[in-house]
Coordinates of C-alpha atoms in Angstrom, one line a residue:
X262 CA 73.6 -45.3 -116.3
X263 CA 72.4 -43.4 -113.4
X264 CA 68.6 -43.9 -112.5
X265 CA 67.5 -41.1 -114.2
X266 CA 68.9 -41.1 -117.3
X267 CA 67.2 -44.3 -117.8
X268 CA 64.1 -41.7 -118.6
X269 CA 65.8 -39.8 -121.2
X270 CA 65.9 -41.0 -124.6
X271 CA 69.6 -41.5 -126.4
X272 CA 70.1 -40.4 -129.9
X273 CA 73.3 -41.9 -131.1
X274 CA 75.9 -40.5 -133.7
X275 CA 78.8 -42.0 -135.1
X276 CA 81.2 -40.2 -133.0
X277 CA 79.4 -39.4 -130.1
X278 CA 76.2 -40.1 -128.0
X279 CA 73.8 -36.8 -127.3
X280 CA 70.8 -37.5 -124.5
X281 CA 67.4 -35.8 -124.8
X282 CA 64.6 -35.4 -122.2
X283 CA 61.5 -37.2 -122.9
X284 CA 59.0 -34.8 -123.4
X285 CA 55.9 -35.0 -121.2
X286 CA 52.2 -33.9 -121.6
X287 CA 51.0 -31.8 -118.6
X288 CA 47.6 -32.5 -117.7
X289 CA 45.7 -29.6 -116.4
X290 CA 43.3 -29.6 -113.5
X291 CA 39.5 -28.1 -114.3
X292 CA 40.5 -25.0 -112.7
X293 CA 43.4 -24.3 -114.4
X294 CA 42.1 -24.6 -117.7
X295 CA 38.4 -22.6 -116.7
X296 CA 35.0 -22.9 -117.4
X297 CA 33.2 -21.5 -120.3
X298 CA 30.3 -19.2 -118.7
X299 CA 27.9 -20.3 -121.5
X300 CA 27.9 -23.9 -120.1
X301 CA 28.1 -22.6 -116.3
X302 CA 24.8 -22.8 -113.9
X303 CA 25.6 -26.7 -113.4
X304 CA 25.6 -27.8 -109.9
X305 CA 28.8 -28.6 -110.2
X306 CA 30.3 -25.7 -110.4
X307 CA 28.0 -23.6 -107.9
X308 CA 27.0 -20.9 -110.2
X309 CA 23.7 -19.6 -110.2
X310 CA 20.6 -21.0 -108.1
X311 CA 22.9 -23.5 -107.4
X312 CA 25.0 -21.2 -105.1
X313 CA 21.4 -20.5 -103.3
X314 CA 20.8 -23.8 -102.8
X315 CA 24.2 -24.6 -101.4
X316 CA 23.9 -22.0 -99.1
X317 CA 20.7 -22.9 -97.6
X318 CA 21.6 -26.2 -97.3
X319 CA 24.7 -25.5 -94.9
X320 CA 24.6 -26.2 -91.3
X321 CA 22.9 -23.5 -89.7
X322 CA 21.9 -25.8 -86.5
X323 CA 25.5 -26.2 -85.6
X324 CA 26.1 -22.6 -86.1
X325 CA 23.3 -21.4 -84.2
X326 CA 24.7 -24.1 -81.4
X327 CA 28.2 -22.5 -81.2
X328 CA 26.7 -18.5 -81.6
X329 CA 24.8 -19.6 -78.2
X330 CA 27.9 -20.8 -76.6
X331 CA 29.4 -17.4 -77.7
X332 CA 26.9 -15.3 -76.2
X333 CA 23.4 -16.9 -75.2
X334 CA 21.5 -13.6 -75.6
X335 CA 17.9 -13.5 -77.2
X336 CA 19.1 -9.7 -78.9
X337 CA 21.9 -12.0 -80.0
X338 CA 20.1 -14.7 -81.6
X339 CA 17.7 -12.1 -83.4
X340 CA 20.7 -10.1 -84.7
X341 CA 22.4 -13.2 -86.4
X342 CA 18.8 -14.2 -87.9
X343 CA 18.7 -10.7 -89.8
X344 CA 22.0 -11.7 -90.6
X345 CA 21.1 -15.1 -92.6
X346 CA 18.5 -13.2 -94.0
X347 CA 20.7 -10.1 -95.3
X348 CA 22.9 -12.6 -96.6
X349 CA 20.5 -14.0 -98.2
X350 CA 19.3 -11.1 -99.9
X351 CA 22.9 -10.3 -101.3
X352 CA 23.5 -13.6 -102.5
X353 CA 20.2 -13.3 -104.3
X354 CA 21.5 -10.0 -106.0
X355 CA 24.8 -12.1 -107.3
X356 CA 22.9 -14.6 -108.4
X357 CA 20.7 -11.8 -110.3
X358 CA 23.4 -9.8 -111.8
X359 CA 25.3 -13.4 -112.9
X360 CA 22.2 -14.7 -114.9
X361 CA 21.5 -11.2 -116.2
X362 CA 25.5 -11.4 -117.9
X363 CA 24.6 -14.7 -118.8
X364 CA 21.9 -14.0 -120.6
X365 CA 23.6 -11.1 -122.4
X366 CA 26.4 -13.7 -123.2
X367 CA 23.6 -16.6 -124.8
X368 CA 21.7 -13.6 -126.8
X369 CA 25.1 -12.6 -128.2
X370 CA 26.3 -15.9 -129.4
X371 CA 22.6 -17.1 -130.5
X372 CA 22.6 -13.8 -132.8
X373 CA 26.1 -14.4 -134.0
X374 CA 26.3 -18.2 -134.1
X375 CA 23.1 -17.5 -136.3
X376 CA 24.3 -15.2 -138.7
X377 CA 27.1 -17.9 -139.2
X378 CA 24.9 -20.5 -140.0
X379 CA 25.4 -22.8 -137.1
X380 CA 21.8 -23.7 -136.6
X381 CA 22.7 -26.8 -134.3
X382 CA 25.0 -24.8 -131.8
X383 CA 22.1 -22.1 -131.8
X384 CA 19.7 -24.8 -131.0
X385 CA 21.7 -25.4 -128.1
X386 CA 22.2 -22.1 -127.0
X387 CA 18.1 -21.7 -127.3
X388 CA 18.0 -24.6 -124.7
X389 CA 20.4 -23.5 -122.4
X390 CA 18.5 -20.0 -122.4
X391 CA 15.2 -21.8 -121.4
X392 CA 17.0 -23.5 -118.6
X393 CA 18.3 -20.0 -117.8
X394 CA 15.0 -18.3 -117.5
X395 CA 13.5 -21.2 -115.7
X396 CA 16.3 -20.6 -113.1
X397 CA 15.7 -16.4 -113.6
X398 CA 12.1 -17.4 -112.3
X399 CA 12.6 -19.5 -109.7
X400 CA 15.3 -17.0 -108.1
X401 CA 12.5 -14.6 -108.5
X402 CA 9.9 -16.8 -106.5
X403 CA 12.8 -17.3 -104.1
X404 CA 12.9 -13.9 -103.4
X405 CA 9.5 -12.9 -103.4
X406 CA 9.0 -15.8 -100.5
X407 CA 12.1 -14.0 -98.8
X408 CA 10.3 -10.6 -98.6
X409 CA 7.1 -12.2 -97.6
X410 CA 8.9 -14.2 -94.8
X411 CA 8.0 -17.7 -95.7
X412 CA 9.4 -20.4 -98.3
X413 CA 12.9 -22.3 -98.3
X414 CA 14.5 -19.3 -96.2
X415 CA 12.6 -20.6 -93.4
X416 CA 14.5 -24.1 -92.9
X417 CA 17.7 -22.1 -92.4
X418 CA 16.2 -19.6 -89.8
X419 CA 14.7 -22.6 -87.9
X420 CA 17.8 -25.0 -87.8
X421 CA 19.5 -21.8 -86.5
X422 CA 16.7 -21.5 -83.9
X423 CA 17.1 -25.4 -83.1
X424 CA 21.0 -24.9 -82.5
X425 CA 20.7 -22.0 -80.4
X426 CA 18.4 -23.1 -78.1
X427 CA 20.5 -26.8 -78.2
X428 CA 23.4 -24.6 -77.5
X429 CA 21.4 -22.5 -74.6
X430 CA 20.2 -25.9 -73.1
X431 CA 24.1 -27.3 -73.4
X432 CA 25.1 -24.1 -71.1
X433 CA 22.5 -24.8 -68.7
X434 CA 23.2 -29.0 -68.1
X435 CA 27.2 -28.1 -68.1
X436 CA 26.8 -25.3 -65.4
X437 CA 23.8 -25.9 -63.3
X438 CA 22.5 -29.3 -63.3
X439 CA 25.6 -31.2 -63.0
X440 CA 26.3 -29.1 -59.7
X441 CA 25.3 -31.0 -56.3
X442 CA 23.0 -29.6 -54.0

């Protein structure tokens, strides 16, 4: 009996032996299974407002430092700060579109499941809808603060500027301060 045949089950017949392979269960990952859009919007799947938070928590200081090494120009720095703001505006519009679509889905499911008499499910959906409404309000407040030039997005700009200044200082230290007179 070979190594692989040890993993096969055998069916014994009077005249001959037939080998049948064992059945295996395939476990799918979360990505293969997909996710239900009604249950989306959590910190784990980085949808909705959590996508915005993830963007703001990236390392803008390192980005500024690297940009200064590429081009230590004030105009280049200002252009990249504008790009950060434009990227945030695009992200906010994407999130608003996602939230609008999700709200329509919730409304539909609340109405159809209510007609079917699924009272507990409808109550759960209403809780999700309340959470989504809260997220929509936070995104709108974030958009307003971005338009007025204050709020959380300033963290990204300050970190970028700090990194850019560190990059410029690093260039000066590497080229000028290390030279002997």
